[in-house]
Coordinates of C-alpha atoms and ligand atoms in Angstrom, one line a residue:
M84 CA 42.1 -12.4 -2.5
R85 CA 42.8 -9.9 0.2
S86 CA 43.9 -7.4 -2.3
L87 CA 40.5 -7.4 -3.9
R88 CA 38.8 -6.6 -0.7
L89 CA 37.0 -3.3 -0.9
R90 CA 37.4 -1.9 2.5
L91 CA 34.5 -0.3 4.1
V92 CA 35.4 3.2 4.7
P93 CA 32.9 5.8 6.0
L94 CA 33.2 8.7 3.7
L95 CA 31.1 11.7 3.0
A96 CA 28.8 10.4 0.4
I97 CA 29.8 13.0 -2.1
A98 CA 33.5 12.0 -1.8
A99 CA 32.6 8.4 -2.3
V100 CA 30.5 9.0 -5.3
L101 CA 33.2 11.1 -6.9
C102 CA 35.6 8.1 -6.3
L103 CA 33.1 5.7 -7.9
L104 CA 32.6 8.1 -10.8
S105 CA 36.3 7.9 -11.5
L106 CA 36.5 4.1 -11.7
P107 CA 36.0 3.8 -15.4
S108 CA 38.6 6.3 -16.3
R109 CA 41.3 4.6 -14.2
R110 CA 41.9 2.2 -17.1
S111 CA 43.8 4.7 -19.1
P112 CA 45.0 7.4 -16.8
P113 CA 46.6 10.3 -18.7
P114 CA 50.3 10.9 -17.8
E115 CA 49.5 14.4 -16.4
P116 CA 48.0 15.0 -13.9
P117 CA 48.9 11.8 -12.1
L118 CA 45.3 11.2 -11.0
P119 CA 42.3 11.7 -13.3
C120 CA 40.2 14.8 -12.5
G121 CA 37.9 13.7 -9.7
A122 CA 40.0 10.8 -8.5
A123 CA 42.2 12.6 -5.8
P124 CA 40.6 12.6 -2.3
S125 CA 40.9 16.4 -2.2
D126 CA 38.9 16.7 -5.4
A127 CA 35.7 16.0 -3.4
T128 CA 36.2 19.0 -1.2
A129 CA 38.3 21.6 -3.0
G130 CA 36.5 22.9 -6.0
R131 CA 33.3 24.6 -7.1
W132 CA 30.2 24.0 -9.1
V133 CA 30.2 25.4 -12.6
P134 CA 27.7 25.3 -15.5
T135 CA 28.1 22.0 -17.4
P136 CA 30.3 22.7 -20.5
E137 CA 28.5 22.5 -23.8
P138 CA 27.3 20.3 -25.3
V139 CA 25.2 19.4 -22.3
P140 CA 24.2 15.7 -22.5
A141 CA 20.5 14.7 -22.1
P142 CA 19.7 14.2 -18.4
L143 CA 19.7 10.7 -17.0
Y144 CA 17.7 11.8 -13.9
T145 CA 14.4 12.4 -15.5
V146 CA 10.7 12.6 -14.5
S147 CA 10.1 9.0 -15.8
C148 CA 12.9 7.5 -13.8
P149 CA 11.0 5.0 -11.6
F150 CA 13.2 5.1 -8.5
H151 CA 11.9 8.3 -6.9
R152 CA 9.9 8.0 -3.8
G153 CA 6.6 10.0 -4.3
S154 CA 7.4 13.4 -2.7
Y155 CA 11.0 13.2 -3.7
N156 CA 10.3 13.4 -7.4
C157 CA 10.9 17.1 -7.7
L158 CA 10.2 17.2 -11.5
R159 CA 6.9 15.4 -11.2
N160 CA 5.9 17.6 -8.3
G161 CA 6.2 20.7 -10.5
R162 CA 9.6 22.0 -9.5
P163 CA 11.5 23.6 -12.4
P164 CA 14.5 21.6 -13.7
L165 CA 17.8 23.0 -12.4
A166 CA 20.5 24.3 -14.7
P167 CA 23.0 21.5 -15.3
L168 CA 26.0 21.9 -13.1
S169 CA 29.3 20.1 -13.0
W170 CA 32.0 19.8 -10.3
A171 CA 35.3 21.5 -11.1
P172 CA 38.0 20.3 -8.6
A173 CA 40.5 23.1 -7.8
R174 CA 43.3 20.7 -8.9
C175 CA 42.0 20.3 -12.5
G176 CA 42.6 23.7 -13.9
G177 CA 39.0 24.4 -14.9
A178 CA 38.2 20.9 -16.2
V179 CA 35.2 19.2 -14.7
V180 CA 34.6 15.7 -13.4
L181 CA 33.0 13.8 -16.3
R182 CA 29.5 12.5 -16.0
I183 CA 29.1 8.9 -14.9
D184 CA 29.4 6.4 -17.8
P185 CA 26.7 4.0 -16.7
A186 CA 27.8 1.0 -18.8
A187 CA 31.4 1.4 -17.7
F188 CA 30.3 1.8 -14.1
L189 CA 28.2 -1.5 -14.3
A190 CA 31.1 -3.3 -15.9
A191 CA 33.5 -2.1 -13.3
A192 CA 31.2 -3.1 -10.5
R193 CA 30.4 -6.5 -12.1
G194 CA 29.2 -9.0 -9.5
R195 CA 29.3 -6.5 -6.7
R196 CA 26.8 -5.2 -4.2
V197 CA 26.8 -1.5 -3.4
G198 CA 25.0 -0.2 -0.3
L199 CA 24.3 3.4 0.6
V200 CA 23.7 4.0 4.3
G201 CA 22.4 7.4 5.5
D202 CA 19.8 10.1 5.5
S203 CA 17.8 11.5 2.7
L204 CA 21.0 12.8 1.0
S205 CA 22.0 9.2 0.6
E206 CA 18.6 8.4 -0.8
N207 CA 18.9 11.2 -3.4
L208 CA 22.4 10.0 -4.3
A209 CA 21.1 6.4 -4.6
V210 CA 18.3 7.5 -6.8
A211 CA 20.5 9.6 -9.0
L212 CA 22.9 6.6 -9.4
L213 CA 20.1 4.2 -10.0
C214 CA 18.5 6.4 -12.7
A215 CA 21.9 6.7 -14.4
L216 CA 22.6 3.0 -14.3
R217 CA 19.2 2.1 -15.6
S218 CA 20.0 3.9 -18.9
A219 CA 22.6 1.1 -19.5
D220 CA 20.4 -1.8 -18.4
P221 CA 16.7 -1.5 -19.1
D222 CA 16.1 -4.9 -17.4
A223 CA 16.9 -3.4 -14.0
R224 CA 14.4 -4.7 -11.5
R225 CA 13.4 -4.1 -7.9
W226 CA 15.2 -6.1 -5.3
K227 CA 14.1 -6.7 -1.8
R228 CA 15.9 -8.3 1.1
R229 CA 14.9 -8.1 4.7
G230 CA 16.5 -5.1 6.3
A231 CA 17.1 -3.3 3.0
W232 CA 15.0 -0.2 2.7
R233 CA 15.1 -0.3 -1.1
G234 CA 17.2 -1.9 -3.7
W235 CA 17.6 -2.6 -7.4
Y236 CA 19.3 -5.3 -9.3
F237 CA 21.0 -4.9 -12.7
P238 CA 21.2 -8.2 -14.4
R239 CA 23.4 -7.1 -17.2
D240 CA 26.4 -7.1 -14.9
D241 CA 24.9 -8.8 -11.8
V242 CA 25.2 -5.5 -9.8
T243 CA 23.0 -4.7 -6.8
V244 CA 22.5 -1.2 -5.4
A245 CA 20.4 -0.7 -2.2
F246 CA 19.7 2.0 0.3
H247 CA 19.4 1.8 4.1
R248 CA 17.9 4.8 5.8
T249 CA 19.5 6.0 9.1
V250 CA 19.9 9.6 10.2
L251 CA 22.5 9.4 13.0
L252 CA 24.2 6.0 12.0
A253 CA 24.1 5.0 15.7
K254 CA 20.9 3.6 17.2
Y255 CA 18.6 6.2 18.8
T256 CA 15.4 5.9 20.7
W257 CA 12.8 8.4 22.0
Q258 CA 12.3 8.3 25.7
P259 CA 9.5 10.6 27.0
V260 CA 9.6 12.1 30.4
E261 CA 7.7 9.8 32.7
N262 CA 6.4 12.4 35.2
P263 CA 4.6 15.2 33.4
E264 CA 5.3 17.6 36.3
E265 CA 9.0 17.5 35.4
I266 CA 8.2 18.9 31.9
Q267 CA 7.0 22.2 33.5
K268 CA 10.2 22.4 35.6
D269 CA 12.9 22.3 32.8
G270 CA 10.8 22.3 29.6
I271 CA 12.3 18.9 28.6
K272 CA 9.6 16.6 27.1
G273 CA 11.9 13.7 26.7
I274 CA 15.2 12.7 25.3
Y275 CA 16.6 11.0 22.2
R276 CA 18.9 8.4 23.7
V277 CA 21.8 7.8 21.3
D278 CA 23.8 4.6 21.9
V279 CA 27.1 5.7 20.5
D280 CA 28.4 2.1 20.4
I281 CA 25.4 0.5 18.7
P282 CA 24.7 0.8 14.9
D283 CA 21.2 1.7 14.0
D284 CA 18.9 -1.4 13.4
E285 CA 18.6 -0.4 9.7
W286 CA 22.2 -1.4 8.9
I287 CA 23.6 -3.3 11.9
N288 CA 23.3 -6.6 10.2
V289 CA 23.9 -5.8 6.6
T290 CA 27.6 -4.9 6.3
K291 CA 28.7 -8.4 5.5
F292 CA 26.4 -8.5 2.5
Y293 CA 28.0 -5.7 0.6
D294 CA 31.2 -5.2 -1.3
V295 CA 31.0 -1.5 -1.1
L296 CA 29.3 0.6 1.5
I297 CA 28.9 4.4 1.3
F298 CA 28.0 6.1 4.5
N299 CA 26.7 9.6 5.1
T300 CA 25.6 11.5 8.2
G301 CA 25.7 15.1 9.3
H302 CA 22.5 16.8 8.2
W303 CA 20.6 15.7 11.4
W304 CA 23.3 16.7 13.9
V305 CA 21.8 20.1 14.6
T306 CA 19.7 21.7 17.3
Y307 CA 16.8 22.4 15.0
K308 CA 16.3 18.7 14.6
F309 CA 16.9 18.1 18.3
P310 CA 16.1 21.3 20.3
K311 CA 16.7 21.6 24.0
E312 CA 13.2 20.4 24.9
T313 CA 13.9 17.1 23.1
P314 CA 17.7 16.8 23.1
L315 CA 20.1 14.1 22.1
V316 CA 21.7 12.4 25.1
F317 CA 24.6 10.1 24.4
Y318 CA 25.0 6.7 26.1
K319 CA 27.9 4.3 26.0
D320 CA 27.9 0.7 27.4
G321 CA 24.3 1.4 28.3
K322 CA 25.0 4.4 30.5
P323 CA 24.7 8.1 30.0
I324 CA 28.1 9.7 29.1
E325 CA 29.2 12.1 31.8
P326 CA 29.6 15.0 31.5
P327 CA 27.0 15.1 28.7
L328 CA 28.4 15.6 25.2
S329 CA 27.5 18.5 22.8
I330 CA 26.0 17.6 19.5
P331 CA 29.3 18.1 17.6
D332 CA 31.3 16.0 20.1
G333 CA 28.6 13.3 20.0
L334 CA 29.0 13.2 16.2
K335 CA 32.7 12.9 16.5
L336 CA 32.4 10.0 18.9
V337 CA 29.8 8.2 16.8
L338 CA 31.9 8.5 13.6
K339 CA 34.8 6.9 15.6
T340 CA 32.7 4.0 17.0
M341 CA 30.8 3.3 13.8
A342 CA 34.1 3.3 11.8
S343 CA 35.5 0.7 14.3
Y344 CA 32.3 -1.4 14.0
I345 CA 32.7 -1.3 10.2
D346 CA 36.4 -2.4 10.5
R347 CA 35.3 -5.4 12.6
E348 CA 32.6 -6.4 10.2
P349 CA 34.2 -6.8 6.7
P350 CA 32.2 -8.1 3.8
E351 CA 32.0 -11.9 3.3
H352 CA 31.5 -11.4 -0.4
D353 CA 35.2 -11.5 -1.4
A354 CA 35.2 -15.1 -2.7
E355 CA 32.3 -14.3 -5.0
A356 CA 33.9 -11.0 -6.2
M357 CA 37.0 -13.0 -6.9
A358 CA 35.2 -15.6 -8.9
H359 CA 33.7 -12.9 -11.1
A360 CA 37.0 -11.2 -11.5
V361 CA 38.6 -14.5 -12.7
A362 CA 35.7 -15.2 -15.0
Ligands
NAG465 C1 21.1 -8.6 14.2 O1 21.6 -9.9 14.2 C2 21.6 -10.4 15.6 C3 22.3 -11.7 15.6 O2 21.7 -12.6 14.7 C4 20.2 -10.5 16.2 O3 20.3 -10.9 17.5 C5 19.6 -9.1 16.1 O4 18.3 -9.1 16.5 C6 19.7 -8.5 14.7 N1 19.2 -7.1 14.7 C7 18.5 -6.6 13.8 C8 18.0 -5.2 14.0 O5 18.1 -7.2 12.8

């Protein structure tokens, strides 16, 4: 049973998605190269975007896909469609990672629950995945559970995909300066307190529910999101960390503490996944 456990590993979302995309093709790996194009960990980072080779398949991510949140529906909001691109890992000698096979993906994920945890990049990835999967299961329906920002259920293979929004992964709270005179002195209007050892409310209690969790953070760890008038201040065990950490060092520490939280909170869904695998 342990061997079936899908460990929760925080990964860059793109890396994880590339791994997931490779699941169907693992069934019949070609003798050379040893791993299918897109399946090696380095494939996620070493490579480049190229025009999708002809014939370009009809898009799965379309204006009619019902999963977009209002302003995120670029096509409906009048943005021109982008030229189709494919990822060509450096290792693959010019070959590109094949597009997701939605039916094979659902079959490979049968009985499983997949959660994406992160900022709007995760939301876009979740929507792209949902739009693709829906093409293989038109009975997909909205799924809501307390704490899940948004989810969908695919009855064909009993697969759930949901998204939890969090920008820093760790919990953070706005704390305005109490004495307005202080603002004039140093220009600081308040701080965003980041508790590096506490996961954000959005996902702290959901890890046991999922079989696969895909984490993403990074986009918000910059000074234009948190300028010096409203900085991030890192806390551990309820106290400010001294000396104060820079944003990049805070990010490193949060990745470490969140990974150890995930290791302590493995999914409880193994038995169910096992039952499906046996059936
Ligand atoms: C998470 O679960 C714990 C224990 O049941 C509870 O005390 C806490 O309020 C929950 N937190 C959130 C954000 O749901």
